[in-house]
PDB file of C-alpha atoms in Angstrom:
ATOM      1  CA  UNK G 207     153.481 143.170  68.634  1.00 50.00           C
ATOM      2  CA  UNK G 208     152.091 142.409  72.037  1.00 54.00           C
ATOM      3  CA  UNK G 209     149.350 144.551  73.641  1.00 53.00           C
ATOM      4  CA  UNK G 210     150.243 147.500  76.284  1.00 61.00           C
ATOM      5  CA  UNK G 211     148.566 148.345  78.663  1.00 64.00           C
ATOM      6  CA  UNK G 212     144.909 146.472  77.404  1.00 65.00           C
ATOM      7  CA  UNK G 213     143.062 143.498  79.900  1.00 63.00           C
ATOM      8  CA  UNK G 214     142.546 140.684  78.963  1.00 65.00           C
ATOM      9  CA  UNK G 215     138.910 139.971  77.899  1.00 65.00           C
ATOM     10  CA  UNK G 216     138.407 138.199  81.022  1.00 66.00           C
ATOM     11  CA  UNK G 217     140.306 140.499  83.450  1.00 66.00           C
ATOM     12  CA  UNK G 218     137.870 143.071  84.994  1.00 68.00           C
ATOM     13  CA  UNK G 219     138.324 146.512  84.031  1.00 66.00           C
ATOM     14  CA  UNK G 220     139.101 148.125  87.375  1.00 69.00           C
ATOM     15  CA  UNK G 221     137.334 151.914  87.728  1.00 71.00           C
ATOM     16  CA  UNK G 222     139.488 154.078  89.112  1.00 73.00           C
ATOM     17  CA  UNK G 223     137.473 156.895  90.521  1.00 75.00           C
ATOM     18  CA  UNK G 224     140.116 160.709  90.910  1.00 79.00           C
ATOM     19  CA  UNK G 225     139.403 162.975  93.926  1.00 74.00           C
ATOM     20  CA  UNK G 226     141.034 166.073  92.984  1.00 82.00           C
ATOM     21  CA  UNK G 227     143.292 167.520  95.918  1.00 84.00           C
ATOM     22  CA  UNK G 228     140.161 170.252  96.398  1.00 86.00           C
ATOM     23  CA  UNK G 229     137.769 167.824  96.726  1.00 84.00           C
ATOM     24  CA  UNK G 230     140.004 166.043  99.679  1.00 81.00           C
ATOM     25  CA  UNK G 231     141.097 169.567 101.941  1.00 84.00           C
ATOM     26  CA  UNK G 232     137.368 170.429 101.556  1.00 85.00           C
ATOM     27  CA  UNK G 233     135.968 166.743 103.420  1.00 83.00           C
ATOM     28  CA  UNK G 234     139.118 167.284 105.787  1.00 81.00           C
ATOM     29  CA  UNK G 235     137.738 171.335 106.455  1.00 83.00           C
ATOM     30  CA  UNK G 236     134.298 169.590 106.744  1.00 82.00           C
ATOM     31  CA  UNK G 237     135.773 167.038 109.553  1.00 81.00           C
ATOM     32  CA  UNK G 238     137.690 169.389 111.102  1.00 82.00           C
ATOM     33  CA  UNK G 239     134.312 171.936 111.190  1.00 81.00           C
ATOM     34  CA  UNK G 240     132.355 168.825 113.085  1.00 80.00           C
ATOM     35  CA  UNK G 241     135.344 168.697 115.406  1.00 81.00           C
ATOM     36  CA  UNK G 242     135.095 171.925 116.090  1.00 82.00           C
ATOM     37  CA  UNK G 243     131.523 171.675 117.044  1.00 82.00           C
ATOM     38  CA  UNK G 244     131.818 168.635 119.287  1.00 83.00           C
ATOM     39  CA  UNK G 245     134.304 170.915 121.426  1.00 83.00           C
ATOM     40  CA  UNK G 246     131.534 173.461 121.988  1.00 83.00           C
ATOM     41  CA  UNK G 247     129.607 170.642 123.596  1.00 82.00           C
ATOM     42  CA  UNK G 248     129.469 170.183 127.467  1.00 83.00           C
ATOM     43  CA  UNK G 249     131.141 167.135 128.913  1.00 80.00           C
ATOM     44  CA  UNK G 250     127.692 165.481 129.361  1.00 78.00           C
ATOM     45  CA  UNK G 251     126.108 166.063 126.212  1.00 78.00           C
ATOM     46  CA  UNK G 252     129.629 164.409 124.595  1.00 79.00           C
ATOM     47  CA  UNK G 253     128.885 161.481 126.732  1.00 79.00           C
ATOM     48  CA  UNK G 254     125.922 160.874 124.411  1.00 78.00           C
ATOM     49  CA  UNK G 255     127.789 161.168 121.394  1.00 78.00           C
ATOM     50  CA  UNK G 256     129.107 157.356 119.166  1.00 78.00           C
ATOM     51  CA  UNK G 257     132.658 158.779 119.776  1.00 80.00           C
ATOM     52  CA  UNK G 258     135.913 156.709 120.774  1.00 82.00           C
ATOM     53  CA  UNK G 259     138.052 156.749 123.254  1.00 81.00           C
ATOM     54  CA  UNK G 260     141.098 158.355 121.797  1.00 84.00           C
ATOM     55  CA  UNK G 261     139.190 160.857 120.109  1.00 80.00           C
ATOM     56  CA  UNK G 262     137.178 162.084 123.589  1.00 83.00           C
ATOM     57  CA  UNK G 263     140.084 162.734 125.113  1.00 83.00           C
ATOM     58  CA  UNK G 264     141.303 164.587 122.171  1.00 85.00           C
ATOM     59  CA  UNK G 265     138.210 166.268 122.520  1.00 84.00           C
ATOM     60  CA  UNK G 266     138.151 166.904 125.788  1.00 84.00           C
ATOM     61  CA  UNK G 267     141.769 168.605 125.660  1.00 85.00           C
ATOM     62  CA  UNK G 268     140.609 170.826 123.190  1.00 84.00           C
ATOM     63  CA  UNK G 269     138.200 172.158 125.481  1.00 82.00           C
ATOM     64  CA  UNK G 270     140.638 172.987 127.460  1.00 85.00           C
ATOM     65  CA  UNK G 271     143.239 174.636 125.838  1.00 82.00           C
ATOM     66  CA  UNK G 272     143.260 178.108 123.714  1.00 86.00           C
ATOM     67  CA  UNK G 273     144.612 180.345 121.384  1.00 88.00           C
ATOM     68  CA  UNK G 274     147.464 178.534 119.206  1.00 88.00           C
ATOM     69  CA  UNK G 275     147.426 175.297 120.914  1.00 87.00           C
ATOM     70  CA  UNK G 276     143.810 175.157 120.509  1.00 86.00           C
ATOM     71  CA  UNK G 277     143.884 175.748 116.688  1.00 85.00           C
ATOM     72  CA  UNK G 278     146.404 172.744 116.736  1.00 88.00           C
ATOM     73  CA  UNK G 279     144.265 170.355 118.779  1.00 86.00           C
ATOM     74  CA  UNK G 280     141.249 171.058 116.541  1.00 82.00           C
ATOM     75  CA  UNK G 281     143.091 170.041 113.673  1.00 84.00           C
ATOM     76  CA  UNK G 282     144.097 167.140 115.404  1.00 87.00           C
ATOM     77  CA  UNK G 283     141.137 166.244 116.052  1.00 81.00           C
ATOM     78  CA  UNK G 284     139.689 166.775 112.413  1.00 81.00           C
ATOM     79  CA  UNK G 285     142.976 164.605 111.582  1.00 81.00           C
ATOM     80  CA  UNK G 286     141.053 161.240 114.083  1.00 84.00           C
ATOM     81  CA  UNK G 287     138.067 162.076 112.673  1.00 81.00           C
ATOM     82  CA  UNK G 288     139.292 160.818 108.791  1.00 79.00           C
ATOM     83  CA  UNK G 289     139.754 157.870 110.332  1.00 81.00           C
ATOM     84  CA  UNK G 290     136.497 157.369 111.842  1.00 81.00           C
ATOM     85  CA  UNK G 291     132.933 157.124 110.570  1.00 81.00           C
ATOM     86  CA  UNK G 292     131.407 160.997 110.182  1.00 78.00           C
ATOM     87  CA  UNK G 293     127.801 159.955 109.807  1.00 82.00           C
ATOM     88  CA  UNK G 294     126.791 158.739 113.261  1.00 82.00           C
ATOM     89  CA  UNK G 295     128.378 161.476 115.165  1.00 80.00           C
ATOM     90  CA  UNK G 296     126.940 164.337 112.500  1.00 79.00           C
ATOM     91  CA  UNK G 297     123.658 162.335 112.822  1.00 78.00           C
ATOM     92  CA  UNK G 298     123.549 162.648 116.866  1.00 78.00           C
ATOM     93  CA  UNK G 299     124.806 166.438 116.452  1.00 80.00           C
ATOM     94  CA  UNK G 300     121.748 166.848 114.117  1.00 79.00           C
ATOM     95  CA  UNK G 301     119.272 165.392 116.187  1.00 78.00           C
ATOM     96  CA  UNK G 302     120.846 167.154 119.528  1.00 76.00           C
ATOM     97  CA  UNK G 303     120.537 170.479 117.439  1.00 75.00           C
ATOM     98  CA  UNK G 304     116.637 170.017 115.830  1.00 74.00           C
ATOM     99  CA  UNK G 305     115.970 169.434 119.319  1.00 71.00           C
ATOM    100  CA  UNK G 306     116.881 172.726 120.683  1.00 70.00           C
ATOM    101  CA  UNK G 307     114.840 174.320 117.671  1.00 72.00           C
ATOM    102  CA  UNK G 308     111.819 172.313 118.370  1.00 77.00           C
ATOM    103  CA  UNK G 309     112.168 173.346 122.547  1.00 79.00           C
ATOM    104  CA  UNK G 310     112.155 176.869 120.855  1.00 80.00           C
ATOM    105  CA  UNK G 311     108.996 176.619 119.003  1.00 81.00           C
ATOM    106  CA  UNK G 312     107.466 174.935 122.036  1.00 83.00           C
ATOM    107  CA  UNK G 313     107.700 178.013 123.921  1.00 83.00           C
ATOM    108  CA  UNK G 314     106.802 180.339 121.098  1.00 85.00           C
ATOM    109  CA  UNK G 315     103.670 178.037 121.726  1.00 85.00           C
ATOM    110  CA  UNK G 316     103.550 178.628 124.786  1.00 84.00           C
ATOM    111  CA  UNK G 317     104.170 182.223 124.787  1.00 86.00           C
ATOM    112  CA  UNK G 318     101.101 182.764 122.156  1.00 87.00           C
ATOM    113  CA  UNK G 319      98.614 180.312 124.454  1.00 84.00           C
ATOM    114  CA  UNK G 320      99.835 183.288 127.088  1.00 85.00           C
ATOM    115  CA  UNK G 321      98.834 185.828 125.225  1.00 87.00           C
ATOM    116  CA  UNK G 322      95.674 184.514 123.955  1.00 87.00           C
ATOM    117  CA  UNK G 323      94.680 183.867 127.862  1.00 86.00           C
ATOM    118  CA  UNK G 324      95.142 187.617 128.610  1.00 85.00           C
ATOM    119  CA  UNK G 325      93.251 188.500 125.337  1.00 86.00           C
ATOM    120  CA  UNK G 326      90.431 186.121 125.411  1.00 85.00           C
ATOM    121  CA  UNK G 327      89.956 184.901 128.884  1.00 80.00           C
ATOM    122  CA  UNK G 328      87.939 182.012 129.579  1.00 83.00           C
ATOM    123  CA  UNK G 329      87.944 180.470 125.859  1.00 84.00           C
ATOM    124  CA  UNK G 330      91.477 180.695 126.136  1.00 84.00           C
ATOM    125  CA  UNK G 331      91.705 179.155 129.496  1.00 85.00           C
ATOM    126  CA  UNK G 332      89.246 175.776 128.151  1.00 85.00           C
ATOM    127  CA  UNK G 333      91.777 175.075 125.313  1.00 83.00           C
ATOM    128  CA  UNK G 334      94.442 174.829 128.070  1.00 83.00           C
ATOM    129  CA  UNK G 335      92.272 172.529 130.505  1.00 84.00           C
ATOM    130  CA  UNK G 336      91.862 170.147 127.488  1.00 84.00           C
ATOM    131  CA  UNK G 337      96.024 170.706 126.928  1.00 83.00           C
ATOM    132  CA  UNK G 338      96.688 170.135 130.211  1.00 82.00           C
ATOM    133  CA  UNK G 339      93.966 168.838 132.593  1.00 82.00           C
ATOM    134  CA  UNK G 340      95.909 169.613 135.433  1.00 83.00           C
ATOM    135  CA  UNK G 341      95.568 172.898 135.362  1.00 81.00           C
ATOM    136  CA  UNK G 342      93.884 175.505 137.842  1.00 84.00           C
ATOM    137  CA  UNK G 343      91.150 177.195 135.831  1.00 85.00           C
ATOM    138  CA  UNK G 344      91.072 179.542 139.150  1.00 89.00           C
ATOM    139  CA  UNK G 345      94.491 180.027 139.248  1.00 87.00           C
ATOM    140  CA  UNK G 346      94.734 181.094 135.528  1.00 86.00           C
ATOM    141  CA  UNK G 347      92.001 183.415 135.718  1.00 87.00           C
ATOM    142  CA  UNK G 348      93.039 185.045 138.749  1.00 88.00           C
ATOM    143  CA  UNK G 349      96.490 185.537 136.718  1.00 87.00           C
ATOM    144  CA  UNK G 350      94.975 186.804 133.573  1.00 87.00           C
ATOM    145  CA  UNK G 351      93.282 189.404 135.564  1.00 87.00           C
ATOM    146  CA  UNK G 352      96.378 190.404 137.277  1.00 88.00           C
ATOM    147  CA  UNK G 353      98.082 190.725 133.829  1.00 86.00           C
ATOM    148  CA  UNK G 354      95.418 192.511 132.568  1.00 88.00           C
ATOM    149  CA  UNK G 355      95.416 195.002 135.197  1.00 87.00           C
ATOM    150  CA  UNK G 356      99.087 195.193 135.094  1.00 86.00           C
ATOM    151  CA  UNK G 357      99.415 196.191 130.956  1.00 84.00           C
ATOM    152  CA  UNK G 358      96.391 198.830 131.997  1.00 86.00           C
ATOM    153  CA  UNK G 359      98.356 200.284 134.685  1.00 88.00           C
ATOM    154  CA  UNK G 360     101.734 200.004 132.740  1.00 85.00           C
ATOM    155  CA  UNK G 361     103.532 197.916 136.053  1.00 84.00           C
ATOM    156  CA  UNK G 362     105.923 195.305 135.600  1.00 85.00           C
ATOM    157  CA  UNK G 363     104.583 192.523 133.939  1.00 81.00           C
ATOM    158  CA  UNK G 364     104.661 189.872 137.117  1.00 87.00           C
ATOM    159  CA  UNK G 365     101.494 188.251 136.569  1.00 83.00           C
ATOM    160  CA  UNK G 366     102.510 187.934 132.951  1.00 85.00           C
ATOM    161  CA  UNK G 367     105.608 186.279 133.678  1.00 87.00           C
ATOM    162  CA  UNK G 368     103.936 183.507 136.290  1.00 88.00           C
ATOM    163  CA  UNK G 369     101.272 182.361 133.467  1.00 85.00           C
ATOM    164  CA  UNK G 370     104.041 181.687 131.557  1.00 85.00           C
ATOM    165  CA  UNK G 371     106.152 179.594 134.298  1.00 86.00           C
ATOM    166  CA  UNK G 372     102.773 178.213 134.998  1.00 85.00           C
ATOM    167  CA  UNK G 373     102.066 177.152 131.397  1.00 84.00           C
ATOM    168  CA  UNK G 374     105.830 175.491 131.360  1.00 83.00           C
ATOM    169  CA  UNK G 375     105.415 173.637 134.124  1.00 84.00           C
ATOM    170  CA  UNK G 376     102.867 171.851 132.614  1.00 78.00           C
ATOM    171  CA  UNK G 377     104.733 171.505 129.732  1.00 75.00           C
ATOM    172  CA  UNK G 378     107.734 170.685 131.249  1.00 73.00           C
ATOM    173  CA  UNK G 379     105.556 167.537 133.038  1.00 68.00           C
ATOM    174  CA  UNK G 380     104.251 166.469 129.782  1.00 64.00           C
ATOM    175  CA  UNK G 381     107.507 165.591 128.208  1.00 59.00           C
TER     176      UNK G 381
END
């Protein structure tokens, strides 16, 4: 009797890996997900993006269509997207979204180095002119006395509001 279905000692053994039919819809729900998030983009933040001709545009018509036809394109476009390499294009998504957090925590910086110029004056106001030697220590004293006097008199916080835009510009020059 001959062998079935046995290599040969010197054939390879071949390992056959099974992706249950789960496993699969759930990377395609994943693709289509990042799909969906590249159409929230703006045009010029796509532009930025490792993405392909073919699926731009397919892209860029989902951006423009809604309801039903919409739903369709998306899963279109999660259908281009098997073909194509996820991990650059989740990579730049990534990055573009840690960078909005870290603008966010910037200004919660800024906001407290506000805050701590109304409250402690000139101490407050030295930190900043070692930030940012650019400053006006004039200018920020004059406008932590304003703010001061407006929170005592319970007027709209104007003076508050310009230390901030003050701060930002700074901020803004820095980067």
């Amino acid at each position: 009797m001959g062998r079935k279905n046995k290599p040969a000692p010197w054939e390879e053994e071949e390992e056959i890996i099974w992706v249950s039919k789960s496993e699969m819809k759930r990377d395609m729900l994943a693709l289509q997900e990042l799909g969906e998030a590249l159409v929230k983009l703006k045009p010029a933040v796509l532009e930025k993006f490792p993405l392909d001709d073919d699926l731009l545009s397919a892209i860029t018509d989902a951006q423009r269509l809604k309801n039903e036809a919409r739903r369709r394109q998306l899963q279109y476009v999660g259908k281009l997207m098997r073909s194509r390499d996820p991990e650059p294009i989740q990579a730049a998504l990534d990055k573009l979204q840690n960078k909005h957090a870290q603008q966010t925590v910037e200004l919660h910086k800024l906001e407290q180095l506000r805050d701590r110029i109304i409250d402690q004056g000139d101490s407050a106001i030295s930190d900043v002119l070692l930030q940012y030697p650019d400053a006006d220590r004039q200018r920020l004293r004059q406008l932590a006395r304003q703010a001061k006097k407006e929170q005592q008199q319970s007027k709209p916080p104007k003076a508050y509001r310009e230390i901030f835009q003050y701060l930002k510009s700074f901020y803004d020059q820095s980067l």
